[in-house]
Amino acid sequence: MLEAITVKKQFGAKCALDDVSLNVQPGDIYCLLGANGAGKTTLINLFLNFIQPTAGRLLINKRDVAAEPFETKRLLAYIPEQVNLYPQLSGVENLAFFATLAIGEELPRERLLELLQAAGLPLQAADDRVGTYSKGMRQKVGIAIALAKNAKALLLDEPTSGLDPSAANEFSELLVNASRNGVAILTTTHDLFHAKQTGTRIGIMRRGKLVQELNSADVSHADLQALYLEHMKA
Ligand SMILES: Nc1ncnc2c1ncn2[C@@H]1O[C@H](COP(=O)(O)OP(=O)(O)O)[C@@H](O)[C@H]1O
Ligand SMILES: [Mg+2]
């Protein structure tokens, strides 16, 4: 569903991605690990067509992101580290606004509340101004927008950073639910524990290269940590 084929991205003299290939299938939660500057965000931004590759191709559902920007955008939902919403509007008003933008039709309030609930937002918070929400709550509105869009692929950039452990855990469960519905998920994270716990596939990046890929079921927490540290040292 999400496919990077020998992707290279150069920022001037800086090579941010060097021949990266990966494939995220429907139902997969692919966790990208790697130190700051490894190229994780660059890869996410390429799938979003925010930036263009220097070489290589990015496909979503077999369609080229650069050649078919609108068609591929329609299949995607993106949750950045900071979900930007209108602080003066309530959760349900934000969802109404962004869902309309995404799907081109207005959803009835009952449907919006259903989506917020499916995204794990407590219903009594739906009419509170988003300015009063925690980061975890704003992300849930982000998830609800993705659900409204019925996205086939979900991109997340460090979604659990800054969440307390129970919010991070709850968030991970939402990802697992989405993946059970056949969504392909690509997420970056610094959290090895959640990568192992929630991910089906794990990729380790170092200085623009994908240096290892593994099935999370094949490693223990301790093995993953040892492997990760080994790669960072090398
Ligand atoms: N717009 C840009 N212009 C110049 N260099 C960039 C730009 N975006 C990212 N980089 C560089 O590319 C490398 C990878 O960055 P990034 O993808 O943000 O890493 P990560 O998300 O893994 O921390 C870094 O060295 C970063 O400084
Ligand atoms: Mg980043």
Short mmCIF file of C-alpha atoms and ligand atoms in Angstrom, two decimals:
data_model
loop_
_atom_site.label_atom_id
_atom_site.label_comp_id
_atom_site.label_asym_id
_atom_site.label_seq_id
_atom_site.Cartn_x
_atom_site.Cartn_y
_atom_site.Cartn_z
CA MET A 1 0.00 0.00 0.00
CA LEU A 2 2.84 2.38 0.95
CA GLU A 3 5.89 1.70 -1.16
CA ALA A 4 9.22 3.49 -1.37
CA ILE A 5 11.45 2.32 -4.22
CA THR A 6 15.16 3.20 -4.02
CA VAL A 7 14.35 6.68 -2.81
CA LYS A 8 17.07 9.26 -2.55
CA LYS A 9 16.60 12.74 -1.15
CA GLN A 10 19.28 15.35 -1.29
CA PHE A 11 19.04 18.75 0.42
CA GLY A 12 21.88 20.59 -1.28
CA ALA A 13 25.02 18.65 -0.37
CA LYS A 14 23.18 16.84 2.45
CA CYS A 15 21.93 13.36 1.59
CA ALA A 16 18.89 12.88 3.86
CA LEU A 17 17.79 9.58 2.27
CA ASP A 18 20.06 7.19 0.47
CA ASP A 19 18.40 4.42 -1.57
CA VAL A 20 15.61 3.67 0.86
CA SER A 21 13.13 0.97 -0.14
CA LEU A 22 10.28 -0.22 2.02
CA ASN A 23 6.81 -1.61 1.63
CA VAL A 24 3.95 -1.30 4.12
CA GLN A 25 1.06 -3.72 3.53
CA PRO A 26 -2.57 -3.23 4.54
CA GLY A 27 -2.86 -4.30 8.18
CA ASP A 28 0.79 -3.55 8.90
CA ILE A 29 2.01 -1.12 11.51
CA TYR A 30 5.49 -0.25 10.32
CA CYS A 31 7.56 1.57 12.96
CA LEU A 32 10.56 3.57 11.79
CA LEU A 33 13.24 3.97 14.41
CA GLY A 34 16.40 6.03 14.24
CA ALA A 35 18.30 8.88 15.85
CA ASN A 36 17.37 12.51 15.16
CA GLY A 37 18.45 13.41 11.64
CA ALA A 38 18.25 9.82 10.37
CA GLY A 39 15.72 10.81 7.67
CA LYS A 40 12.44 9.55 9.15
CA THR A 41 10.46 12.76 8.74
CA THR A 42 11.90 13.23 5.25
CA LEU A 43 10.47 9.86 4.22
CA ILE A 44 7.04 10.73 5.65
CA ASN A 45 7.12 14.12 3.88
CA LEU A 46 7.94 12.41 0.58
CA PHE A 47 4.89 10.15 0.87
CA LEU A 48 2.84 13.28 1.52
CA ASN A 49 4.36 14.89 -1.57
CA PHE A 50 5.36 17.89 0.58
CA ILE A 51 8.80 17.41 -0.98
CA GLN A 52 9.94 15.51 -4.06
CA PRO A 53 12.56 12.75 -4.24
CA THR A 54 15.91 13.38 -5.91
CA ALA A 55 15.67 9.84 -7.30
CA GLY A 56 13.39 6.84 -6.85
CA ARG A 57 9.62 6.56 -6.55
CA LEU A 58 6.94 6.60 -3.88
CA LEU A 59 3.74 4.67 -4.45
CA ILE A 60 0.47 4.60 -2.57
CA ASN A 61 -1.78 1.76 -3.62
CA LYS A 62 0.51 1.33 -6.66
CA ARG A 63 0.03 4.94 -7.73
CA ASP A 64 2.93 7.31 -8.01
CA VAL A 65 2.73 10.13 -5.48
CA ALA A 66 4.43 12.64 -7.79
CA ALA A 67 2.40 11.69 -10.89
CA GLU A 68 -0.99 11.47 -9.12
CA PRO A 69 -0.80 13.84 -6.16
CA PHE A 70 -4.55 14.23 -5.68
CA GLU A 71 -5.53 10.59 -6.08
CA THR A 72 -2.82 9.47 -3.68
CA LYS A 73 -3.62 12.21 -1.10
CA ARG A 74 -7.16 10.95 -1.00
CA LEU A 75 -5.97 7.56 0.24
CA LEU A 76 -3.87 9.08 3.01
CA ALA A 77 -4.31 10.51 6.43
CA TYR A 78 -1.47 12.22 8.23
CA ILE A 79 -1.06 12.84 11.92
CA PRO A 80 1.90 15.10 12.66
CA GLU A 81 3.51 15.36 16.07
CA GLN A 82 1.44 18.45 16.77
CA VAL A 83 -2.06 18.11 15.34
CA ASN A 84 -3.03 21.63 14.27
CA LEU A 85 -6.62 22.44 15.06
CA TYR A 86 -8.53 25.64 15.67
CA PRO A 87 -8.23 26.28 19.42
CA GLN A 88 -11.37 28.47 19.50
CA LEU A 89 -13.53 25.71 18.02
CA SER A 90 -14.73 22.61 19.81
CA GLY A 91 -13.57 19.10 18.99
CA VAL A 92 -16.74 18.36 17.07
CA GLU A 93 -16.52 21.69 15.18
CA ASN A 94 -12.91 21.01 14.22
CA LEU A 95 -13.81 17.54 13.04
CA ALA A 96 -16.76 18.91 11.05
CA PHE A 97 -14.49 21.47 9.38
CA PHE A 98 -11.62 19.12 8.48
CA ALA A 99 -13.84 16.18 7.55
CA THR A 100 -15.73 18.42 5.11
CA LEU A 101 -12.43 19.55 3.60
CA ALA A 102 -11.26 15.96 3.27
CA ILE A 103 -14.38 14.31 1.88
CA GLY A 104 -16.29 17.21 0.40
CA GLU A 105 -19.52 16.61 2.26
CA GLU A 106 -20.95 17.64 5.61
CA LEU A 107 -21.45 14.91 8.16
CA PRO A 108 -24.35 15.03 10.63
CA ARG A 109 -23.51 15.69 14.27
CA GLU A 110 -24.36 12.11 15.29
CA ARG A 111 -21.80 10.78 12.81
CA LEU A 112 -19.18 13.26 14.02
CA LEU A 113 -19.74 12.18 17.62
CA GLU A 114 -19.52 8.55 16.56
CA LEU A 115 -16.16 9.24 14.90
CA LEU A 116 -14.82 11.09 17.93
CA GLN A 117 -15.92 8.24 20.14
CA ALA A 118 -14.29 5.68 17.83
CA ALA A 119 -11.11 7.75 18.09
CA GLY A 120 -11.26 7.43 21.86
CA LEU A 121 -12.28 10.98 22.77
CA PRO A 122 -14.54 11.14 25.84
CA LEU A 123 -17.92 12.33 24.56
CA GLN A 124 -18.31 14.95 27.28
CA ALA A 125 -15.22 16.70 25.82
CA ALA A 126 -16.61 16.89 22.27
CA ASP A 127 -18.13 20.34 22.77
CA ASP A 128 -15.23 21.81 24.73
CA ARG A 129 -12.91 24.21 22.96
CA VAL A 130 -9.84 22.43 21.57
CA GLY A 131 -7.68 25.08 23.28
CA THR A 132 -8.44 23.23 26.52
CA TYR A 133 -7.46 19.79 25.12
CA SER A 134 -4.35 17.82 26.01
CA LYS A 135 -2.00 16.74 23.23
CA GLY A 136 -3.47 13.23 23.40
CA MET A 137 -6.98 14.60 22.95
CA ARG A 138 -5.94 16.69 19.92
CA GLN A 139 -4.43 13.59 18.38
CA LYS A 140 -7.69 11.77 18.86
CA VAL A 141 -9.41 14.47 16.85
CA GLY A 142 -6.68 13.84 14.24
CA ILE A 143 -7.56 10.14 14.28
CA ALA A 144 -11.26 10.97 13.97
CA ILE A 145 -10.45 13.07 10.85
CA ALA A 146 -8.54 10.08 9.44
CA LEU A 147 -11.51 7.82 10.20
CA ALA A 148 -13.92 10.26 8.55
CA LYS A 149 -11.74 10.15 5.46
CA ASN A 150 -11.73 6.36 5.51
CA ALA A 151 -8.01 6.52 4.76
CA LYS A 152 -6.30 3.42 3.44
CA ALA A 153 -2.92 4.54 4.68
CA LEU A 154 -1.99 6.42 7.80
CA LEU A 155 1.26 8.35 8.27
CA LEU A 156 2.34 9.43 11.73
CA ASP A 157 5.42 11.36 12.79
CA GLU A 158 6.38 10.74 16.42
CA PRO A 159 2.77 10.54 17.54
CA THR A 160 3.49 9.32 21.06
CA SER A 161 6.27 11.76 21.96
CA GLY A 162 5.11 13.91 24.84
CA LEU A 163 2.19 11.66 25.70
CA ASP A 164 2.05 10.19 29.18
CA PRO A 165 2.37 6.39 29.27
CA SER A 166 -1.34 5.67 29.51
CA ALA A 167 -2.21 8.11 26.71
CA ALA A 168 0.58 6.60 24.57
CA ASN A 169 -0.78 3.16 25.28
CA GLU A 170 -4.32 4.15 24.41
CA PHE A 171 -3.04 5.73 21.22
CA SER A 172 -1.22 2.53 20.28
CA GLU A 173 -4.45 0.58 20.75
CA LEU A 174 -6.17 2.92 18.30
CA LEU A 175 -3.48 2.19 15.75
CA VAL A 176 -3.93 -1.54 16.26
CA ASN A 177 -7.68 -1.13 15.70
CA ALA A 178 -7.11 0.83 12.50
CA SER A 179 -4.66 -1.80 11.24
CA ARG A 180 -7.22 -4.54 11.92
CA ASN A 181 -9.49 -2.73 9.48
CA GLY A 182 -6.84 -3.11 6.79
CA VAL A 183 -5.22 0.32 7.05
CA ALA A 184 -1.50 0.43 6.26
CA ILE A 185 0.29 2.42 8.96
CA LEU A 186 3.73 3.99 8.81
CA THR A 187 4.85 5.69 12.00
CA THR A 188 8.12 7.12 13.25
CA THR A 189 8.94 6.78 16.90
CA HIS A 190 11.70 6.90 19.49
CA ASP A 191 9.79 4.49 21.65
CA LEU A 192 11.31 1.02 21.24
CA PHE A 193 8.82 -0.44 23.69
CA HIS A 194 5.81 0.69 21.66
CA ALA A 195 7.49 -0.26 18.40
CA LYS A 196 7.83 -3.81 19.66
CA GLN A 197 4.43 -3.83 21.37
CA THR A 198 2.36 -2.23 18.62
CA GLY A 199 4.36 -2.60 15.42
CA THR A 200 4.17 -5.57 13.10
CA ARG A 201 7.30 -4.44 11.24
CA ILE A 202 10.23 -2.39 12.45
CA GLY A 203 12.75 -0.49 10.37
CA ILE A 204 15.93 1.00 11.79
CA MET A 205 17.33 4.05 10.02
CA ARG A 206 20.75 5.52 10.32
CA ARG A 207 22.11 8.51 8.41
CA GLY A 208 19.63 8.24 5.56
CA LYS A 209 19.84 4.48 5.17
CA LEU A 210 17.40 1.80 6.22
CA VAL A 211 19.95 -0.42 7.92
CA GLN A 212 17.63 -3.16 9.15
CA GLU A 213 14.07 -4.37 8.85
CA LEU A 214 12.49 -6.98 11.06
CA ASN A 215 9.21 -8.50 12.14
CA SER A 216 8.46 -7.33 15.66
CA ALA A 217 7.22 -10.82 16.54
CA ASP A 218 10.73 -12.15 15.88
CA VAL A 219 12.49 -10.09 18.56
CA SER A 220 12.15 -9.59 22.28
CA HIS A 221 12.18 -6.09 23.82
CA ALA A 222 15.71 -6.72 25.03
CA ASP A 223 16.89 -7.95 21.62
CA LEU A 224 15.38 -4.96 19.87
CA GLN A 225 17.06 -2.56 22.25
CA ALA A 226 20.42 -4.31 21.88
CA LEU A 227 20.09 -4.36 18.10
CA TYR A 228 19.11 -0.70 17.95
CA LEU A 229 22.02 0.39 20.13
CA GLU A 230 24.38 -1.75 18.07
CA HIS A 231 23.29 0.04 14.89
CA MET A 232 23.63 3.46 16.49
CA LYS A 233 27.20 2.66 17.51
CA ALA A 234 28.35 1.21 14.23
N1 LIG B 1 14.25 21.18 4.35
C1 LIG B 1 15.48 20.74 4.65
N2 LIG B 1 16.58 21.41 4.21
C2 LIG B 1 17.82 20.98 4.50
N3 LIG B 1 18.09 19.88 5.22
C3 LIG B 1 17.04 19.17 5.69
C4 LIG B 1 15.70 19.56 5.43
N4 LIG B 1 14.86 18.67 6.01
C5 LIG B 1 15.68 17.76 6.62
N5 LIG B 1 16.98 18.06 6.42
C6 LIG B 1 18.12 17.27 6.89
O1 LIG B 1 17.94 15.94 6.50
C7 LIG B 1 18.34 15.05 7.53
C8 LIG B 1 17.17 14.16 7.93
O2 LIG B 1 16.21 14.92 8.64
P1 LIG B 1 14.84 14.35 9.15
O3 LIG B 1 14.18 13.59 8.08
O4 LIG B 1 14.09 15.46 9.78
O5 LIG B 1 15.34 13.31 10.28
P2 LIG B 1 14.51 12.63 11.47
O6 LIG B 1 13.07 12.86 11.25
O7 LIG B 1 14.90 11.18 11.40
O8 LIG B 1 15.01 13.27 12.73
C9 LIG B 1 18.87 15.91 8.66
O9 LIG B 1 20.25 16.00 8.54
C10 LIG B 1 18.21 17.25 8.40
O10 LIG B 1 19.00 18.29 8.90
MG MG B 2 11.65 13.71 12.48
#
